[in-house]
PDB file of C-alpha atoms in Angstrom:
ATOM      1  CA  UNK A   1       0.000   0.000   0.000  1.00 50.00           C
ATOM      2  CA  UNK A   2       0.926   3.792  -0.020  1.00 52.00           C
ATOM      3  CA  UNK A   3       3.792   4.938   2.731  1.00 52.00           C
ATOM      4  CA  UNK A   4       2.309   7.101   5.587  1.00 56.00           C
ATOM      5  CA  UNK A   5       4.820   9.992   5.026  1.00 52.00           C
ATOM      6  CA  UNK A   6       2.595  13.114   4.646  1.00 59.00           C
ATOM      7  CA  UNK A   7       4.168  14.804   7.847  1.00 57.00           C
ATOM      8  CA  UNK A   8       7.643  13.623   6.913  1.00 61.00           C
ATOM      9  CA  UNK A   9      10.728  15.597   5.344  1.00 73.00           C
ATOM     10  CA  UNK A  10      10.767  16.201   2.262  1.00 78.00           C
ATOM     11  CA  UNK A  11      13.545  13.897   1.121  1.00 78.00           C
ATOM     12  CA  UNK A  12      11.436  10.731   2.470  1.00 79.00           C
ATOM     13  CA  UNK A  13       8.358  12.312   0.479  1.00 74.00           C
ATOM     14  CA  UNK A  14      10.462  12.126  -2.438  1.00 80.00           C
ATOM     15  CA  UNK A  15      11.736   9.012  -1.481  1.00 82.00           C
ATOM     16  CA  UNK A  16       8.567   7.842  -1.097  1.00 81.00           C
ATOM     17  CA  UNK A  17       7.575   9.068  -5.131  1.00 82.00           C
ATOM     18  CA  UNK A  18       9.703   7.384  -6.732  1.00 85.00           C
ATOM     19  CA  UNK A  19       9.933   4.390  -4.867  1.00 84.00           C
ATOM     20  CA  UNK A  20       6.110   4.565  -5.976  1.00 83.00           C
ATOM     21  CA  UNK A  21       6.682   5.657  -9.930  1.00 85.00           C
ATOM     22  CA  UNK A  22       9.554   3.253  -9.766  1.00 85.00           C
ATOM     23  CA  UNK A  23       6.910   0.199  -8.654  1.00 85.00           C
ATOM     24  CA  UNK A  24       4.276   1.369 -11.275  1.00 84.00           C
ATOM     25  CA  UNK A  25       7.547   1.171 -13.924  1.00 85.00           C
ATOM     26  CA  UNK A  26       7.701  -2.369 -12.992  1.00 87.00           C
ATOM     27  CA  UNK A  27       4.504  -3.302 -13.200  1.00 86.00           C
ATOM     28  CA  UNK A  28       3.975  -2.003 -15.979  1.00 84.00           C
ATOM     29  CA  UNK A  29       6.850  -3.609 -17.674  1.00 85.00           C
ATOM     30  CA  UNK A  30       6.013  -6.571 -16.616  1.00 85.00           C
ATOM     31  CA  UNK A  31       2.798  -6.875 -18.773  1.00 85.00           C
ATOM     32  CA  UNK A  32       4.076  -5.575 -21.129  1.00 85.00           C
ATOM     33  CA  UNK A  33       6.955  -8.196 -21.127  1.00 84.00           C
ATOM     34  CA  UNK A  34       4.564 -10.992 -20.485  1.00 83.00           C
ATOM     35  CA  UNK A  35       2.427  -9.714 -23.811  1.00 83.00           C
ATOM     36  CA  UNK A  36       5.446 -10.122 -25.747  1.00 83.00           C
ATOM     37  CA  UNK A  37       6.317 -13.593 -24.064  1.00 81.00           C
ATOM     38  CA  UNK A  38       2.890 -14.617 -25.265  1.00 79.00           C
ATOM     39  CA  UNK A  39       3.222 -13.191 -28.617  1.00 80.00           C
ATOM     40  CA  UNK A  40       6.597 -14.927 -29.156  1.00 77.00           C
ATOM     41  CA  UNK A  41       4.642 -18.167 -28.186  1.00 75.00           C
ATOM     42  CA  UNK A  42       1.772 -17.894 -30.314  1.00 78.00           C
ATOM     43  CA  UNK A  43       4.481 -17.222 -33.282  1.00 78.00           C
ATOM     44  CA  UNK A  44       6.565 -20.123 -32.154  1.00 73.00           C
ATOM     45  CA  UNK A  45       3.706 -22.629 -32.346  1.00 75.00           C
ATOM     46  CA  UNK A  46       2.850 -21.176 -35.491  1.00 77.00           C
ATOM     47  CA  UNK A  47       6.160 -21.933 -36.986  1.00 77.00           C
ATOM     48  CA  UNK A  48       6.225 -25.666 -35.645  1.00 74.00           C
ATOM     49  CA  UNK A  49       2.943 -26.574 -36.850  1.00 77.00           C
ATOM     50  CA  UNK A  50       3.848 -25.612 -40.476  1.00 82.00           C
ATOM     51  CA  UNK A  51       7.282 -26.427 -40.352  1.00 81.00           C
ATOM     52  CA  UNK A  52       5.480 -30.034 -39.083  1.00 79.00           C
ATOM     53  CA  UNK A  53       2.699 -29.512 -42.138  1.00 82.00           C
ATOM     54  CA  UNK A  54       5.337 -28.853 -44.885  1.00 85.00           C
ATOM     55  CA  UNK A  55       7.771 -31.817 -43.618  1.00 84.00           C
ATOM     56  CA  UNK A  56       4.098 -34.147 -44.212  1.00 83.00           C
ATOM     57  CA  UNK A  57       3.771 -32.688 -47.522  1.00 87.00           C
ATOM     58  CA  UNK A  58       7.241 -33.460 -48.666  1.00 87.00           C
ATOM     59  CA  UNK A  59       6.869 -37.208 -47.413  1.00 84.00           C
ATOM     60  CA  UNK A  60       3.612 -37.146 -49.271  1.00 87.00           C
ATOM     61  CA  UNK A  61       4.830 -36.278 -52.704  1.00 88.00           C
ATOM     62  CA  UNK A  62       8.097 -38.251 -52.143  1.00 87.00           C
ATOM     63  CA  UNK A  63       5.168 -40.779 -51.897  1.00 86.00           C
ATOM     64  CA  UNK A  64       3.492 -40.134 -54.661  1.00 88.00           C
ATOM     65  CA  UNK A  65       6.624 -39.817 -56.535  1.00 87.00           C
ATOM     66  CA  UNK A  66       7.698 -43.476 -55.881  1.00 87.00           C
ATOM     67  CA  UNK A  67       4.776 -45.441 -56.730  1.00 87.00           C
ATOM     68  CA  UNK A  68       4.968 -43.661 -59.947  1.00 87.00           C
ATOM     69  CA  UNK A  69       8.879 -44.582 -60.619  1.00 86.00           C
ATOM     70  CA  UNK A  70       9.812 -47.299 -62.353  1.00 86.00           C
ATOM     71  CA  UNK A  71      13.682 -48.325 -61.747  1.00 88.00           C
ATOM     72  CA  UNK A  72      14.542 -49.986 -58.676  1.00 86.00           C
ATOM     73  CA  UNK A  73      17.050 -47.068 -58.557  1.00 85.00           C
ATOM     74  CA  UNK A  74      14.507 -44.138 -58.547  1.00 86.00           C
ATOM     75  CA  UNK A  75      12.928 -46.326 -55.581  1.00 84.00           C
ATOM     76  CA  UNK A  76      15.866 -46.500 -54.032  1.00 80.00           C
ATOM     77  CA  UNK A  77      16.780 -43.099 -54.276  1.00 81.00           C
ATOM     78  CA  UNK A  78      12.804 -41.968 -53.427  1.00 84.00           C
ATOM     79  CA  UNK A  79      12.767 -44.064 -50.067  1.00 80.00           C
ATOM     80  CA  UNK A  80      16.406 -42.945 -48.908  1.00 76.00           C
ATOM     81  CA  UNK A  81      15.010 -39.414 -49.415  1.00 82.00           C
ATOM     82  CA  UNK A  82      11.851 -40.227 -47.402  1.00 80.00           C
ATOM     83  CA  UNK A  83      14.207 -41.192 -44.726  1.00 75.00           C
ATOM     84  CA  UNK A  84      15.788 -38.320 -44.425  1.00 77.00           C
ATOM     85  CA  UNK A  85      12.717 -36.203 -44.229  1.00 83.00           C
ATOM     86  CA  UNK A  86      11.162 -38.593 -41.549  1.00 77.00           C
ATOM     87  CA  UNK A  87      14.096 -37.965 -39.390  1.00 71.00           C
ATOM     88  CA  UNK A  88      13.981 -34.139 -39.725  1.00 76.00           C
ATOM     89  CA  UNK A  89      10.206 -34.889 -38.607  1.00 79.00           C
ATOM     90  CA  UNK A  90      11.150 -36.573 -35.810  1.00 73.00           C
ATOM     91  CA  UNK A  91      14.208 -34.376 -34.598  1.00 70.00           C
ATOM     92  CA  UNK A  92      11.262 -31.685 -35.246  1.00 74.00           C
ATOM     93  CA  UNK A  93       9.039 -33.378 -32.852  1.00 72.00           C
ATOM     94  CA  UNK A  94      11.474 -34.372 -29.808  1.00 64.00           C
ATOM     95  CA  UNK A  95      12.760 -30.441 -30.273  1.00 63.00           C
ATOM     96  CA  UNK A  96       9.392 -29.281 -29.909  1.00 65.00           C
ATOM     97  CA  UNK A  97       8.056 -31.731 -27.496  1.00 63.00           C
ATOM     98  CA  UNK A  98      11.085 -30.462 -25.096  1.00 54.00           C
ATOM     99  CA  UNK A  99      10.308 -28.192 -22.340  1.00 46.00           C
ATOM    100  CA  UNK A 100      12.202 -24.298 -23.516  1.00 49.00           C
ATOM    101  CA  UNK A 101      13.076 -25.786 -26.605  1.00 53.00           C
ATOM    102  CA  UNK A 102      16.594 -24.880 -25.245  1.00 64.00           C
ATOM    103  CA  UNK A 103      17.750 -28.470 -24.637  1.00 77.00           C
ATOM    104  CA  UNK A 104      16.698 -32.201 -25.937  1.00 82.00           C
ATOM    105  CA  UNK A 105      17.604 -35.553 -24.358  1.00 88.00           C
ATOM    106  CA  UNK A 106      19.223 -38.073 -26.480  1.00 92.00           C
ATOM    107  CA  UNK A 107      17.978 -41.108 -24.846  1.00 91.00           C
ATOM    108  CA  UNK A 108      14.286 -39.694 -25.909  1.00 87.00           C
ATOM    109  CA  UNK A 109      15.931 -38.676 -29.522  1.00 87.00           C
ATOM    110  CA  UNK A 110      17.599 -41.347 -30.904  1.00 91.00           C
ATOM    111  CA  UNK A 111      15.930 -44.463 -30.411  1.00 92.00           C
ATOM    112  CA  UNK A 112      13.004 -42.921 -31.438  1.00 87.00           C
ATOM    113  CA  UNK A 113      14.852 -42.252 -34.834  1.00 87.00           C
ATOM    114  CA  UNK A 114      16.066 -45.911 -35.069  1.00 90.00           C
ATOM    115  CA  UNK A 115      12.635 -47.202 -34.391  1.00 88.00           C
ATOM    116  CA  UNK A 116      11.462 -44.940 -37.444  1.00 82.00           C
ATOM    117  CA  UNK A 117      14.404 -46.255 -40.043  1.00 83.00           C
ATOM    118  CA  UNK A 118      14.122 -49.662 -38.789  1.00 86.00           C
ATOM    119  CA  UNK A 119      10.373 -49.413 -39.193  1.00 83.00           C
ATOM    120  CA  UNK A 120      11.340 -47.957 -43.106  1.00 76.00           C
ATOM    121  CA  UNK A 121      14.186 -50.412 -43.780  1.00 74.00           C
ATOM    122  CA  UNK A 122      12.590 -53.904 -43.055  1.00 72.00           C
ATOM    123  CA  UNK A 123       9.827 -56.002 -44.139  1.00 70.00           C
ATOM    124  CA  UNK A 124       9.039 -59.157 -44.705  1.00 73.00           C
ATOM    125  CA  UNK A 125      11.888 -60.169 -46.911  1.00 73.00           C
ATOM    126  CA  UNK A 126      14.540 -58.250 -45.059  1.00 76.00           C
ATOM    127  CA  UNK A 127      14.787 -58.693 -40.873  1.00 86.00           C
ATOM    128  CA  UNK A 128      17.500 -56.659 -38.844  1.00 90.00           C
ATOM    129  CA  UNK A 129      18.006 -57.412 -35.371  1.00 92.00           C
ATOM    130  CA  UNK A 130      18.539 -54.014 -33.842  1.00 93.00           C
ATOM    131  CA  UNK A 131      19.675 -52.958 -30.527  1.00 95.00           C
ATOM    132  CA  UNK A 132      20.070 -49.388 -28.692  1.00 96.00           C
ATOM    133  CA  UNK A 133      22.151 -48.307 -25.836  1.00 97.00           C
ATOM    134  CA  UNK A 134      21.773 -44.142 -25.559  1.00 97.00           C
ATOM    135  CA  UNK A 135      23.080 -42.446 -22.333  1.00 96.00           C
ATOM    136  CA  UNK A 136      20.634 -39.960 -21.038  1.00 93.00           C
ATOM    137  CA  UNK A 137      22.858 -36.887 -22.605  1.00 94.00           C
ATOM    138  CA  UNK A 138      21.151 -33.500 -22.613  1.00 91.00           C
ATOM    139  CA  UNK A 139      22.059 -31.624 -26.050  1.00 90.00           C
ATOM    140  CA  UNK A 140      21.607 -28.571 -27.581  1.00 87.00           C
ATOM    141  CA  UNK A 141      19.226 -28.705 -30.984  1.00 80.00           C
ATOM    142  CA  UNK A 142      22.697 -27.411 -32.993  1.00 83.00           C
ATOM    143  CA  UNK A 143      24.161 -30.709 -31.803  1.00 90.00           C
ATOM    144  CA  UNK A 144      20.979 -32.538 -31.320  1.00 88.00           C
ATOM    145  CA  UNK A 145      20.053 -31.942 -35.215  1.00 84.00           C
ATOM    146  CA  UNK A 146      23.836 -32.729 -36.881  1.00 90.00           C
ATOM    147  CA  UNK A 147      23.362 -35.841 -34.786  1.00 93.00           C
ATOM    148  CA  UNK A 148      20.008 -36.937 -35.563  1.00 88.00           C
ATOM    149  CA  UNK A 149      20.789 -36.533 -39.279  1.00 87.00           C
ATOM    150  CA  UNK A 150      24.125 -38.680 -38.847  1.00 92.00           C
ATOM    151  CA  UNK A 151      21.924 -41.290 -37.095  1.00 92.00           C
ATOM    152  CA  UNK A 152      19.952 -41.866 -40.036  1.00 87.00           C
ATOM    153  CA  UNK A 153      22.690 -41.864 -42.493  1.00 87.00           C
ATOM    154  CA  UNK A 154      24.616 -44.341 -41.007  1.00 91.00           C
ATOM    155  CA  UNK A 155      21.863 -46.242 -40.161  1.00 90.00           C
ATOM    156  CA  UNK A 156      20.740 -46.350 -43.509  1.00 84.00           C
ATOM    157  CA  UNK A 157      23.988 -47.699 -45.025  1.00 85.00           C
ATOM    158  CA  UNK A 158      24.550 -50.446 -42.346  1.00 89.00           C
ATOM    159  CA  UNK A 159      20.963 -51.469 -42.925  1.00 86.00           C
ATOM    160  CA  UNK A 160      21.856 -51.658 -46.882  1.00 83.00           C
ATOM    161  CA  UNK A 161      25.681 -53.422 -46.262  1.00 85.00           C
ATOM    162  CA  UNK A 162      24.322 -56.057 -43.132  1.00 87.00           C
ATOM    163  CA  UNK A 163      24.613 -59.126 -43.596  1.00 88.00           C
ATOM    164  CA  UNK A 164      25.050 -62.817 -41.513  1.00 87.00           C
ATOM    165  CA  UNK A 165      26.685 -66.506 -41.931  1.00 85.00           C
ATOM    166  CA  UNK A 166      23.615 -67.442 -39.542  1.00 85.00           C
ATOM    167  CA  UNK A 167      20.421 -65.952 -38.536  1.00 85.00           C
ATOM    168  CA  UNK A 168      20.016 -62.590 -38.196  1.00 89.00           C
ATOM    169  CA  UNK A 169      21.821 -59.360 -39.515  1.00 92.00           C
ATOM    170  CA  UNK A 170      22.652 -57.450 -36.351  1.00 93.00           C
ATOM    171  CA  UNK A 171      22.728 -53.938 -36.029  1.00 94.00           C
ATOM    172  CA  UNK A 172      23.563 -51.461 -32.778  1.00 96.00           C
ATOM    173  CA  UNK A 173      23.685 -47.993 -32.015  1.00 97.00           C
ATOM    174  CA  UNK A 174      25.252 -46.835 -28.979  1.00 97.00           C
ATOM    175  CA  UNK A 175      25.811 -43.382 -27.519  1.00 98.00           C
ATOM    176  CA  UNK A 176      28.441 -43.225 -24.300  1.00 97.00           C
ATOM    177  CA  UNK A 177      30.328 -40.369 -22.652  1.00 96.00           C
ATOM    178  CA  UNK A 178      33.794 -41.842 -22.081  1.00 95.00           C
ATOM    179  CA  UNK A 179      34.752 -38.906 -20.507  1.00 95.00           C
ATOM    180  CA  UNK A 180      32.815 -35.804 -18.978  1.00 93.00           C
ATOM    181  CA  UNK A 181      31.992 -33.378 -21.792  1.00 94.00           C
ATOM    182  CA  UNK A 182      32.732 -36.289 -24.670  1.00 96.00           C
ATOM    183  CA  UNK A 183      30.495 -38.215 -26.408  1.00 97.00           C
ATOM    184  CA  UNK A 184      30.658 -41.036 -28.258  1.00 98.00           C
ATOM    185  CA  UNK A 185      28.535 -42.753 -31.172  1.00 98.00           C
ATOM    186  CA  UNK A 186      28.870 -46.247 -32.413  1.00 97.00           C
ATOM    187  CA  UNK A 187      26.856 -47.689 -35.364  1.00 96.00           C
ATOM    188  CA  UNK A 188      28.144 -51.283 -35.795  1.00 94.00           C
ATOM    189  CA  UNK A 189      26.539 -54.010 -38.168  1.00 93.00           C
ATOM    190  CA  UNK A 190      27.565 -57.674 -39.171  1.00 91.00           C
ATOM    191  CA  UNK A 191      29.113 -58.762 -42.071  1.00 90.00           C
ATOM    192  CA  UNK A 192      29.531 -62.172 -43.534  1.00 87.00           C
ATOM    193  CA  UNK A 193      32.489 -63.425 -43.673  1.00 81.00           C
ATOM    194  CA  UNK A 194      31.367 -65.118 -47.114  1.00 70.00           C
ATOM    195  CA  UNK A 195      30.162 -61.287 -48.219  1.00 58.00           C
ATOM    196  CA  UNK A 196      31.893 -60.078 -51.680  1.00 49.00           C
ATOM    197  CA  UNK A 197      32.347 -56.945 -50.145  1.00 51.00           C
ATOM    198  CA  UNK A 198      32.849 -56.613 -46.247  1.00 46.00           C
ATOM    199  CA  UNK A 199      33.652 -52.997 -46.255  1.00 49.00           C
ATOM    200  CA  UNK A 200      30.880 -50.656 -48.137  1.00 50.00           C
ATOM    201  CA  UNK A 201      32.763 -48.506 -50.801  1.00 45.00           C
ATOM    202  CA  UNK A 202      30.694 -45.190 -49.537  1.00 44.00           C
ATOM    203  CA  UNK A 203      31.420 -45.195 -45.784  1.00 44.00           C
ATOM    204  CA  UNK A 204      34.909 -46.107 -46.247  1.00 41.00           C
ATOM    205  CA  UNK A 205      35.365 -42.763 -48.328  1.00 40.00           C
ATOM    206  CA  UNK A 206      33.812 -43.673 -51.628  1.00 43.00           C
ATOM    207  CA  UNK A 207      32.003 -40.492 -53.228  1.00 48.00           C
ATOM    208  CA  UNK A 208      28.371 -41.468 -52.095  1.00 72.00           C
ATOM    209  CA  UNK A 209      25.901 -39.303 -51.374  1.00 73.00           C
ATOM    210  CA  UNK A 210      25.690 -40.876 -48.115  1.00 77.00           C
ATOM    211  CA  UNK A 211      29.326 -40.697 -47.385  1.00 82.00           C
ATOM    212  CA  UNK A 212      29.334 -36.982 -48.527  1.00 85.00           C
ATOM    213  CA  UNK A 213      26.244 -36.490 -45.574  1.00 85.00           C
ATOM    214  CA  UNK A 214      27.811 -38.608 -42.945  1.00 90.00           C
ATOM    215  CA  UNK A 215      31.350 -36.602 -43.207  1.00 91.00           C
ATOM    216  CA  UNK A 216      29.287 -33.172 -43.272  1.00 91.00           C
ATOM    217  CA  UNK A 217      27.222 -33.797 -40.324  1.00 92.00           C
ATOM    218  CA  UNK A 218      30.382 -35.427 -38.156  1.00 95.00           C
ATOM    219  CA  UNK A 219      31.783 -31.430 -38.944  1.00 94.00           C
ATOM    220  CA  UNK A 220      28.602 -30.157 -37.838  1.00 93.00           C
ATOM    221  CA  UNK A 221      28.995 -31.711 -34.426  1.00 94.00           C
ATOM    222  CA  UNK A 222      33.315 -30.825 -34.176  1.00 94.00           C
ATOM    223  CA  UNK A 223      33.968 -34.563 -34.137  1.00 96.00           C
ATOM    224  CA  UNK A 224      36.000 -37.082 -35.852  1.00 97.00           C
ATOM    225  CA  UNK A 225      34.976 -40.325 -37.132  1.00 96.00           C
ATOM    226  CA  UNK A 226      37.164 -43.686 -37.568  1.00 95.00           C
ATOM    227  CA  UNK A 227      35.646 -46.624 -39.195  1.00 93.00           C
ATOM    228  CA  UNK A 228      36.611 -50.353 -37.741  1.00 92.00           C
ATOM    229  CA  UNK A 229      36.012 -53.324 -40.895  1.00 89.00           C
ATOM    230  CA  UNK A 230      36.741 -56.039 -38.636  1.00 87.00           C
ATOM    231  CA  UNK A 231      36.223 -59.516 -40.158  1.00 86.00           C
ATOM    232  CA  UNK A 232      32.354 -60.687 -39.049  1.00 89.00           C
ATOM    233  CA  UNK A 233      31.576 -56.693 -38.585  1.00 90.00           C
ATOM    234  CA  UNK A 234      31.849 -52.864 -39.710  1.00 92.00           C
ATOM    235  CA  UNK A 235      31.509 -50.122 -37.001  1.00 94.00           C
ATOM    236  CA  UNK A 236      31.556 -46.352 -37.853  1.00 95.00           C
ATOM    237  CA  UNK A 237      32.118 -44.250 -34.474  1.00 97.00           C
ATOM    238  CA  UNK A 238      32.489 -40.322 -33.998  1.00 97.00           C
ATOM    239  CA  UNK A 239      33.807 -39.078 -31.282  1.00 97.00           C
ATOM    240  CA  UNK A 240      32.700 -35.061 -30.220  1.00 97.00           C
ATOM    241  CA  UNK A 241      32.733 -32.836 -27.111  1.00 97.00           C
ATOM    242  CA  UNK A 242      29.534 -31.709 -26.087  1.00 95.00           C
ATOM    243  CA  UNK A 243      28.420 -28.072 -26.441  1.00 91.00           C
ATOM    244  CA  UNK A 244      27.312 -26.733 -23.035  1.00 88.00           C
ATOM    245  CA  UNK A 245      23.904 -25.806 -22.661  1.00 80.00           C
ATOM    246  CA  UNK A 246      24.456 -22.525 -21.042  1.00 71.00           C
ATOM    247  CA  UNK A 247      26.154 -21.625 -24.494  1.00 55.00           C
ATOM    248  CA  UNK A 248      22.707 -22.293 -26.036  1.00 48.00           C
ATOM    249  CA  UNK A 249      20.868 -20.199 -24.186  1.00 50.00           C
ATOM    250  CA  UNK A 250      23.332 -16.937 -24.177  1.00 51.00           C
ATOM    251  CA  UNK A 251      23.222 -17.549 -27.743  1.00 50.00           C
ATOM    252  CA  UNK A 252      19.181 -17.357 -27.927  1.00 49.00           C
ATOM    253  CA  UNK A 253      19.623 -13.883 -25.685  1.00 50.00           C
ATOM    254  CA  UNK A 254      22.283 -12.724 -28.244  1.00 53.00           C
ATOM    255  CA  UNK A 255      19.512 -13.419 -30.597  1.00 52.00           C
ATOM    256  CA  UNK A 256      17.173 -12.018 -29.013  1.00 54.00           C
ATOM    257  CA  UNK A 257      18.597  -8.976 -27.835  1.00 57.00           C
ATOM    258  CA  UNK A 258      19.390  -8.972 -31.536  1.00 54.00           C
TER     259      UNK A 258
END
């Protein structure tokens, strides 16, 4: 309430003003701020749910587009591009689904991508036994996205190169931090040892479009990659320090401050 300071010297009166103005500042400034929050939010969802719309419409015609090809190649080409735009969805989706949007867990992330390819890359004719092992790392989206997309590609070609003397083709993806601030990411699949050709020719540097991805998005994160073909088995790993969070969010204030 108001301060009882009508009999008091002048330099508590005055006080006593702007301590008042200074209150009615903040309020003020505080709806206004929260209007803008609001605003900002009302934009943001706008943006998802048409960035979400147009990602649908792209898998659509890709759709569209493939029952209409004839080659096995266009097929192939059509459903690795499907792939792709299925895993933007879902990075999409975990981003948005993340509390702030500042932050996204990969134990939430990734095997929800590898359910999606695996889902994609088998059928009747063609059975993958695929396991997960993702540590509960928190990421920023301009690591969580480079990683996501790196996911899929390697995913991809192990799912196209695995192979088995008996049973099953096996396929893992792991994501460890061997040391604090390091992660690690492992996508390993069997070979046959009768197989013609153990090692693929685009993940062991060939000039594949895949390859080409793969080597962009392991920049993206700052990591670097070794590839393991091991008679019985090929593993691609990339190692990369993780970006801290904090960094994320001064960078959003930059931004916003603009």
């Amino acid at each position: 309430g108001n301060l009882e300071v009508e009999g008091g010297p002048q330099e508590i009166r005055n006080l006593a003003e702007t301590y008042e103005k200074m209150t009615e500042t903040i309020v003020h400034d505080e709806a206004e701020l929260e209007d803008m929050i609001h605003h900002k939010e009302v934009l943001l969802r706008e943006v998802h749910h048409r960035v979400k719309n147009n990602l649908q419409l792209i898998a659509s015609i890709i759709n569209m587009q493939m029952r209409k090809a004839h080659s096995p190649e266009a097929k192939g080409l059509m459903r690795s591009l499907q792939e792709r735009v299925i895993s933007l969805a879902t990075i999409h989706r975990g981003l948005y689904q993340t509390s702030g949007l500042s932050d996204i867990s990969a134990n939430e992330l990734i095997p929800d991508i590898v359910r999606q390819i695996t889902r994609l890359a088998t059928g009747p004719g063609r059975r993958i036994e695929v396991t997960t092992k993702i540590a509960p790392i928190r990421l920023t989206p301009d690591q969580a996205v480079p990683l996501s997309l790196l996911v899929t590609e390697a995913m991809t070609n192990a799912m196209k190169y695995a192979s088995a003397d008996t049973g099953m083709p096996k396929l893992g993806v792991t994501l460890q931090t061997p040391a604090p601030g390091r992660a690690e990411l492992v996508v390993r699949n069997t070979v046959a040892t009768a197989a013609a050709e153990p090692t693929p020719p685009e993940a062991a540097g060939g000039t594949g479009l895949g390859s080409q991805l793969v080597g962009a998005f392991v920049q993206q994160l700052g990591g670097q990659m070794q590839v393991d073909a091991l008679p019985g088995s090929y593993a691609l790993t990339v190692q990369f320090d993780l970006r801290p969070l904090d960094e994320a969010e001064l960078r959003h204030e930059e931004r916003a401050r603009g």
